[in-house]
CSV table of C-alpha atoms in Angstrom, one decimal:
chain,number,residue,atom,x,y,z
M,522,MET,CA,-20.4,-21.5,-18.0
M,523,VAL,CA,-16.8,-21.5,-16.7
M,524,ARG,CA,-14.2,-22.0,-19.4
M,525,PRO,CA,-11.0,-23.9,-18.6
M,526,TRP,CA,-7.8,-21.9,-18.5
M,527,PRO,CA,-4.8,-22.8,-20.7
M,528,ARG,CA,-2.0,-24.8,-19.0
M,529,SER,CA,0.4,-21.9,-19.1
M,530,PRO,CA,2.0,-19.8,-16.3
M,531,ARG,CA,-0.6,-17.1,-17.1
M,532,PRO,CA,-3.7,-18.5,-15.4
M,533,THR,CA,-6.0,-15.7,-16.4
M,534,SER,CA,-7.7,-13.7,-19.1
M,535,LYS,CA,-9.4,-10.4,-19.0
M,536,SER,CA,-12.8,-12.2,-19.2
M,537,ALA,CA,-12.0,-14.4,-16.2
M,538,TYR,CA,-11.0,-11.4,-14.2
M,539,ALA,CA,-14.1,-9.5,-15.2
M,540,ARG,CA,-16.3,-12.5,-14.4
M,541,LEU,CA,-14.7,-13.0,-11.0
M,542,VAL,CA,-15.0,-9.3,-10.1
M,543,GLY,CA,-18.6,-9.4,-11.0
M,544,GLN,CA,-19.2,-12.4,-8.9
M,545,LEU,CA,-17.4,-11.0,-5.9
M,546,PHE,CA,-19.2,-7.6,-6.2
M,547,SER,CA,-22.3,-9.5,-5.2
M,548,VAL,CA,-20.5,-10.7,-2.1
M,549,THR,CA,-18.8,-7.4,-1.1
M,550,SER,CA,-21.2,-4.7,-2.5
M,551,SER,CA,-18.0,-2.8,-3.4
M,552,LEU,CA,-16.3,-2.7,-6.7
M,553,GLU,CA,-13.0,-1.7,-5.1
M,554,GLN,CA,-13.1,-4.5,-2.6
M,555,ALA,CA,-14.2,-7.0,-5.2
M,556,GLU,CA,-11.2,-6.0,-7.3
M,557,ASP,CA,-8.9,-6.2,-4.3
M,558,VAL,CA,-9.9,-9.7,-3.3
M,559,VAL,CA,-9.8,-11.0,-6.9
M,560,GLN,CA,-6.3,-9.6,-7.4
M,561,GLU,CA,-5.1,-11.1,-4.2
M,562,ALA,CA,-6.6,-14.5,-5.2
M,563,PHE,CA,-4.8,-14.3,-8.5
M,564,ILE,CA,-1.5,-13.6,-6.7
M,565,ARG,CA,-2.0,-16.6,-4.5
M,566,ALA,CA,-2.9,-18.7,-7.6
M,567,LEU,CA,0.4,-17.7,-9.3
M,568,ASP,CA,2.3,-18.7,-6.2
M,569,ARG,CA,0.7,-22.1,-6.3
M,570,TRP,CA,0.4,-22.4,-10.1
M,571,PRO,CA,2.3,-25.8,-10.5
M,572,ARG,CA,-0.4,-27.4,-8.4
M,573,ILE,CA,-3.4,-25.4,-9.5
M,574,GLN,CA,-2.8,-25.9,-13.2
M,575,ALA,CA,-3.6,-29.6,-12.8
M,576,TYR,CA,-7.2,-28.7,-11.8
M,577,ASP,CA,-9.9,-29.1,-14.4
M,578,VAL,CA,-11.0,-25.4,-13.9
M,579,PRO,CA,-8.4,-23.4,-12.0
M,580,GLU,CA,-10.7,-20.4,-12.1
M,581,LEU,CA,-12.9,-22.1,-9.5
M,582,TRP,CA,-9.9,-22.2,-7.1
M,583,VAL,CA,-9.4,-18.5,-7.6
M,584,ARG,CA,-13.1,-17.8,-7.0
M,585,ARG,CA,-13.1,-19.8,-3.8
M,586,VAL,CA,-10.0,-18.0,-2.5
M,587,ALA,CA,-11.5,-14.6,-3.4
M,588,ILE,CA,-14.8,-15.5,-1.6
M,589,ASN,CA,-12.9,-16.6,1.4
M,590,LEU,CA,-10.9,-13.4,1.5
M,591,ALA,CA,-14.0,-11.3,1.1
M,592,VAL,CA,-15.8,-13.1,3.9
M,593,SER,CA,-12.8,-12.7,6.1
M,594,GLU,CA,-12.7,-9.0,5.5
M,595,ILE,CA,-16.4,-8.7,6.2
M,596,ARG,CA,-16.0,-10.5,9.5
M,597,LYS,CA,-13.0,-8.3,10.4
M,598,LEU,CA,-15.1,-5.2,9.7
M,599,ARG,CA,-17.9,-6.5,11.9
M,600,ARG,CA,-15.6,-7.3,14.8
M,601,ARG,CA,-14.1,-3.7,14.5
M,602,ALA,CA,-17.6,-2.2,14.5
M,603,ALA,CA,-18.7,-4.3,17.5
M,604,ALA,CA,-15.5,-3.2,19.4
M,605,LEU,CA,-16.2,0.4,18.6
M,606,LEU,CA,-19.7,0.1,19.8
M,607,ARG,CA,-18.5,-1.5,23.1
M,608,LEU,CA,-15.9,1.2,23.6
M,609,GLY,CA,-18.5,3.9,22.8
M,610,ALA,CA,-21.0,2.5,25.3
M,611,GLN,CA,-18.4,2.6,28.1
M,612,ARG,CA,-17.9,6.3,27.8
M,613,PRO,CA,-20.1,8.4,30.2
């Protein structure tokens, strides 16, 4: 169950952070990367807090942003790996 955040400029609690890191760990398979994307999502939430605080559950916005960041990073790593394989295959 997702608990609503208070309508204050501090859109998080330790439990929300821990919950989101746990959810993102299942996406990234890396605790470090999960923490990074959740932190970045919270930074983006703070930048947009006047709009986000009106949402019923702002934590859902942060989770969606964190997931999008994680997926983007996974895609970037796959593109790099594919490019390295292509470059390696070109060498005699």
